Short mmCIF file of C-alpha atoms in Angstrom, two decimals:
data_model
loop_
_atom_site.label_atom_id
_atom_site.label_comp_id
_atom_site.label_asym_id
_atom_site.label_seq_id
_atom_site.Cartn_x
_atom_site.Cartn_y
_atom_site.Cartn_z
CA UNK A 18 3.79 -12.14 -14.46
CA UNK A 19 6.91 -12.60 -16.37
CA UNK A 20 8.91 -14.41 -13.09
CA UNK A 21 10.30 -11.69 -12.26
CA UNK A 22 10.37 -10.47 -8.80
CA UNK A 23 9.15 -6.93 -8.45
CA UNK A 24 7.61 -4.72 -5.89
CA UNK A 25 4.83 -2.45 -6.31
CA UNK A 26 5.32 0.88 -4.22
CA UNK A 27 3.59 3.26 -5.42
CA UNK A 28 0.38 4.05 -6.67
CA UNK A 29 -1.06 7.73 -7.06
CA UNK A 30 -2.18 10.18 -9.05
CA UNK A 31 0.31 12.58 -11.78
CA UNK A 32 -2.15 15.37 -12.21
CA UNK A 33 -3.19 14.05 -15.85
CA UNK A 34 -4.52 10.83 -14.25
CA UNK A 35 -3.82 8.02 -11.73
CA UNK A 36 -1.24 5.68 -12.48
CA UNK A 37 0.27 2.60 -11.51
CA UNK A 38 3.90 2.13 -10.63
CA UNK A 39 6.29 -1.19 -9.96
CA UNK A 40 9.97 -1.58 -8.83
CA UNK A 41 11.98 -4.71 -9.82
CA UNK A 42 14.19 -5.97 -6.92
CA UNK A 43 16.53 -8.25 -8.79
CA UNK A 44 17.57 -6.24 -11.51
CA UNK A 45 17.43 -2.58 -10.43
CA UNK A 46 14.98 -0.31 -10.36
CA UNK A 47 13.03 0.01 -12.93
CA UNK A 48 9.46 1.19 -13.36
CA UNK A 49 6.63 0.06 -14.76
CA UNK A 50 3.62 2.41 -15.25
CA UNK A 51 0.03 1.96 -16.68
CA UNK A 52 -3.25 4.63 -16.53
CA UNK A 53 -6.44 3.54 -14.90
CA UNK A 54 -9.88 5.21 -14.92
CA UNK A 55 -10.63 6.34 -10.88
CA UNK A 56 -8.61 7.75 -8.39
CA UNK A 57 -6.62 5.32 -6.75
CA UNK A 58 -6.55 4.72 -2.90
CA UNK A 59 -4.44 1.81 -2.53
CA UNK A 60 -2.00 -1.20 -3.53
CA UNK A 61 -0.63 -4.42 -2.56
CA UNK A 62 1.11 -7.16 -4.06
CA UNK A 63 -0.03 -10.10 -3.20
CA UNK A 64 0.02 -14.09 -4.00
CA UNK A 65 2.24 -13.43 -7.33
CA UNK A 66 -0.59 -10.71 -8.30
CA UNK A 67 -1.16 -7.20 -8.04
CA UNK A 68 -3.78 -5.46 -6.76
CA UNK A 69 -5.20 -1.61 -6.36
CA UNK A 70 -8.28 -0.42 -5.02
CA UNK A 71 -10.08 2.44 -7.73
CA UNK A 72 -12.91 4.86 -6.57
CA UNK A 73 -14.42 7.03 -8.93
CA UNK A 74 -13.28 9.91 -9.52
CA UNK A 75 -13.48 13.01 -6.82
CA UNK A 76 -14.12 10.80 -4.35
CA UNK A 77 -11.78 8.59 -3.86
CA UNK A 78 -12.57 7.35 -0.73
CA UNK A 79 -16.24 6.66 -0.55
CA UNK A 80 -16.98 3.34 -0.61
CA UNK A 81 -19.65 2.89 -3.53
CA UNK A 82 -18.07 2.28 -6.57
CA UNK A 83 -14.47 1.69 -5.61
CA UNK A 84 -13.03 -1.62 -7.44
CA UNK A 85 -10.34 -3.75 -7.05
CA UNK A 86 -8.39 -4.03 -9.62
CA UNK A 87 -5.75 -6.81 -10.76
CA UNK A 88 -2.29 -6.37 -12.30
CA UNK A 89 -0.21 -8.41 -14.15
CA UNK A 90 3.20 -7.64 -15.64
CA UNK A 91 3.85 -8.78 -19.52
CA UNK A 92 6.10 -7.64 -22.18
CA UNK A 93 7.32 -4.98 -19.57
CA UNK A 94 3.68 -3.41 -19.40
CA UNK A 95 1.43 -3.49 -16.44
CA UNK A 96 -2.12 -4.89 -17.74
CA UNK A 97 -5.33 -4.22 -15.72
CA UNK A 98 -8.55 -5.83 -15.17
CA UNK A 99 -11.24 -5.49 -12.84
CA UNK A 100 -11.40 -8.16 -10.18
CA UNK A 101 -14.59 -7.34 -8.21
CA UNK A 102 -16.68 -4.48 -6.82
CA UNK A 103 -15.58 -3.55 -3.19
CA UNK A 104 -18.43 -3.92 -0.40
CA UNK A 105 -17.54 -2.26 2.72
CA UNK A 106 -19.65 -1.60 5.75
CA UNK A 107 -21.70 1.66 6.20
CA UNK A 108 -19.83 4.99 7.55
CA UNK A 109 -16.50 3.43 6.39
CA UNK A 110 -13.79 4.21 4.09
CA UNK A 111 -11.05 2.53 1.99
CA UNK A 112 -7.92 3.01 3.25
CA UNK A 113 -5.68 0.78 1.34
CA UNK A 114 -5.14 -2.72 0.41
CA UNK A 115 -2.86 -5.41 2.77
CA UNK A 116 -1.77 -9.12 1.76
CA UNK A 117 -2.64 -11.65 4.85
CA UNK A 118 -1.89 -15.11 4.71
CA UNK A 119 -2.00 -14.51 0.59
CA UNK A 120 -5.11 -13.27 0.48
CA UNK A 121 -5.69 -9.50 -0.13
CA UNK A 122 -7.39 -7.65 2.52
CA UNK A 123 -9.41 -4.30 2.30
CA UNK A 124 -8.72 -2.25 5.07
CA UNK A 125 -11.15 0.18 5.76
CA UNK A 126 -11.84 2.41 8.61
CA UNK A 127 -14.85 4.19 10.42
CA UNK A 128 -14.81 7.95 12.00
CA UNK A 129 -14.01 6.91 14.86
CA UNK A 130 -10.56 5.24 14.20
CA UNK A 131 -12.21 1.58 14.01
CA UNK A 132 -9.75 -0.46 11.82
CA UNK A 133 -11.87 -2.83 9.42
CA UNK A 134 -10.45 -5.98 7.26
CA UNK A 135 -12.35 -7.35 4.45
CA UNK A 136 -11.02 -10.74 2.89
CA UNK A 137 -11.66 -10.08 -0.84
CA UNK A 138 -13.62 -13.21 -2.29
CA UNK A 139 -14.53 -14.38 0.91
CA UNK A 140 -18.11 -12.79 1.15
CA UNK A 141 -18.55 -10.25 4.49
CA UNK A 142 -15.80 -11.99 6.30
CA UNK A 143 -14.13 -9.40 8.28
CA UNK A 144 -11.02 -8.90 10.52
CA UNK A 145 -12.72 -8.50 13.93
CA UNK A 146 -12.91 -4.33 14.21
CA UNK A 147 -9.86 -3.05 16.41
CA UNK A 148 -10.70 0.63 18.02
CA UNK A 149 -7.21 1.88 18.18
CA UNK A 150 -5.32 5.44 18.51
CA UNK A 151 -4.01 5.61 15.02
CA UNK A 152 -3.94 9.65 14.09
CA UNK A 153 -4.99 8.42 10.45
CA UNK A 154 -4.89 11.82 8.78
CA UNK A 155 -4.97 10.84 4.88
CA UNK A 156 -2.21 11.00 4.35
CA UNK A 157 -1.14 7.63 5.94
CA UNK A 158 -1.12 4.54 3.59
CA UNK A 159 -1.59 0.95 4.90
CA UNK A 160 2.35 -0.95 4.27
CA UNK A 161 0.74 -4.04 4.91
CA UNK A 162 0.10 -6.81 7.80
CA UNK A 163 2.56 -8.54 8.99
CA UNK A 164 1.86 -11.53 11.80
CA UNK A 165 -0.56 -9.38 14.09
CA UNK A 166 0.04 -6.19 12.75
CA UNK A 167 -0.34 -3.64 10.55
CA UNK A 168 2.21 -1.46 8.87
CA UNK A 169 1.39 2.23 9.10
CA UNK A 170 3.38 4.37 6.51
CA UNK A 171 3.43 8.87 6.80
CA UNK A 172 4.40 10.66 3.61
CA UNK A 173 6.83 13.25 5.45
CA UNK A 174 6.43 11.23 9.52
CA UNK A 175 7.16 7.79 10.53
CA UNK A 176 6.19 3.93 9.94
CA UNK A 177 3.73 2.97 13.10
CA UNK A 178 2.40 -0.68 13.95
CA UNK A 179 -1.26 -1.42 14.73
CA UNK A 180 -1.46 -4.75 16.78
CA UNK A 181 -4.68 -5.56 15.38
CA UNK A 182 -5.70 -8.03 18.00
CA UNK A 183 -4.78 -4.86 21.16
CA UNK A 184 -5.16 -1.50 19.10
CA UNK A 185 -1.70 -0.70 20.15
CA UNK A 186 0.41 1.66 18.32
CA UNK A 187 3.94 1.52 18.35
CA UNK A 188 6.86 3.18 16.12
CA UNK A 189 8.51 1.22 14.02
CA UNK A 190 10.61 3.83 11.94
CA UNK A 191 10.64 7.37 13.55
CA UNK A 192 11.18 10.20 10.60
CA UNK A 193 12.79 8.16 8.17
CA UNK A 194 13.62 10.94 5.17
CA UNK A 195 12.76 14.49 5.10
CA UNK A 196 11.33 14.08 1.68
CA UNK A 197 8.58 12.00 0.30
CA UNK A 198 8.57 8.08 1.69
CA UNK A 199 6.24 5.79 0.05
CA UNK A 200 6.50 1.71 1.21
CA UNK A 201 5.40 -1.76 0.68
CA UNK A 202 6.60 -4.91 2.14
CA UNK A 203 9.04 -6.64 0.49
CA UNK A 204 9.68 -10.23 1.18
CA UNK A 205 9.04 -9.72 5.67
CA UNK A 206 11.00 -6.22 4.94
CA UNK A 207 10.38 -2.61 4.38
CA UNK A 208 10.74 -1.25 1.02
CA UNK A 209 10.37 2.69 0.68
CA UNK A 210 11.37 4.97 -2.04
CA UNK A 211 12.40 7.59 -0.71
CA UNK A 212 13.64 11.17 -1.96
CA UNK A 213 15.18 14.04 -0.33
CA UNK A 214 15.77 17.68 -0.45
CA UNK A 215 18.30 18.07 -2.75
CA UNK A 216 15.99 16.15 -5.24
CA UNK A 217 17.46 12.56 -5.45
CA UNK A 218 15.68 9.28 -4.86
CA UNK A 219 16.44 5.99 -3.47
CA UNK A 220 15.00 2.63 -2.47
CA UNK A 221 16.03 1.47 0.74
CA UNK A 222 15.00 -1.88 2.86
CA UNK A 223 14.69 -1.58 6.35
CA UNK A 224 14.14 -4.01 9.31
CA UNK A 225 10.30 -4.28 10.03
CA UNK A 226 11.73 -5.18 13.73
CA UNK A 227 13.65 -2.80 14.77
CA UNK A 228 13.50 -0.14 11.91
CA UNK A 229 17.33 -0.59 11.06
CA UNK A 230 18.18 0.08 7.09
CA UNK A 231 19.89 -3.03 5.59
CA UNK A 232 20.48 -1.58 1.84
CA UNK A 233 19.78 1.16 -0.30
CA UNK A 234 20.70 1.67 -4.00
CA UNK A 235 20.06 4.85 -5.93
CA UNK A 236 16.61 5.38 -7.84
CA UNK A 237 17.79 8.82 -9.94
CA UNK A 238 18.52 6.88 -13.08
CA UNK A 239 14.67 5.85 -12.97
#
């Protein structure tokens, strides 16, 4: 890392291959993007590092052969390496990465809605498995744990909570754009880009509380 304080928030794939992105938040946005072999299923920044989970490709969610890969930011390029080979429990899937108590968590889940943490270099150590009523359609992406909870994120929904210690859902953000909405915690807050349907995109921040936006700046120029 070059000290500078960014955010990843997105992580997908263009059609010619996945692809990494990052957002600066003390100097604007800017973007930072970088190919990697796999499909990627999710991202976190954690610790001062950066992390994504890669499956190979067609199947991006099946649990043999995904990696985690490691980021790091020089000379304005994203650099990748792989970190280590991602062991998850049978009948379970990868549904993105979260940062706990600096340590990067793979959160996985079974058919039946089970919620599963894996501590990455900790061995088999797991989050206890929380049965909860998260509607996790694929098209959800795991924001990230904060305290107790998890941060739920919908492409065109809402932002939900999992307590993980209860398996209680509760909103956090109802319907926040009409457009796309991808997010990441920022610093204890929500950081989404967001775009609309007149084609521009922003970045906004929002209260992880009470769902309130607290600042926004424009994303078109990016």
């Amino acid at each position: 890392m070059d000290g500078t304080k960014w955010t990843m928030f997105n992580v997908g794939t263009d059609g010619n291959g996945s692809y990494v992105m990052g957002l600066t938040a003390n100097d604007g946005a800017r973007i930072y993007e970088t190919e990697v072999i796999g499909d990627v299923i999710g991202n976190v920044v954690c610790g001062g590092g950066v992390y994504a989970a890669v499956g190979i490709w067609g199947n991006p969610k099946k649990a043999m052969g995904a990696k985690l890969m490691e980021y790091s930011l020089a000379n304005s390029e994203i650099s990748g390496q792989v970190s280590e080979r991602l062991n998850l429990p049978a009948g379970s899937h990868v549904v993105n990465l979260a940062c706990w108590r600096g340590q990067v968590v793979t959160v996985a889940m079974r058919r039946n809605a089970t919620i599963i943490g894996v501590l990455t270099g900790q061995g088999e150590r797991r989050w206890r498995a929380v049965r909860s009523d998260l509607d996790y359609d694929g098209d959800d992406d795991v924001v990230g744990v904060r305290g107790s909870n998890l941060l739920t994120a919908s492409a065109y929904d809402d932002v939900r909570s999992l307590n993980l210690r209860t398996g209680g859902v509760h909103l956090v953000i109802p319907s926040p754009s009409p457009g796309d909405f991808q997010a990441a915690l920022d610093r204890g807050r929500l950081i989404a880009w967001v775009g609309d349907d007149d084609g521009h995109s922003y970045v906004r921040w929002y209260d992880v509380k009470d769902g309130q936006m607290l600042e926004e700046i424009s994303a078109d120029r990016v």
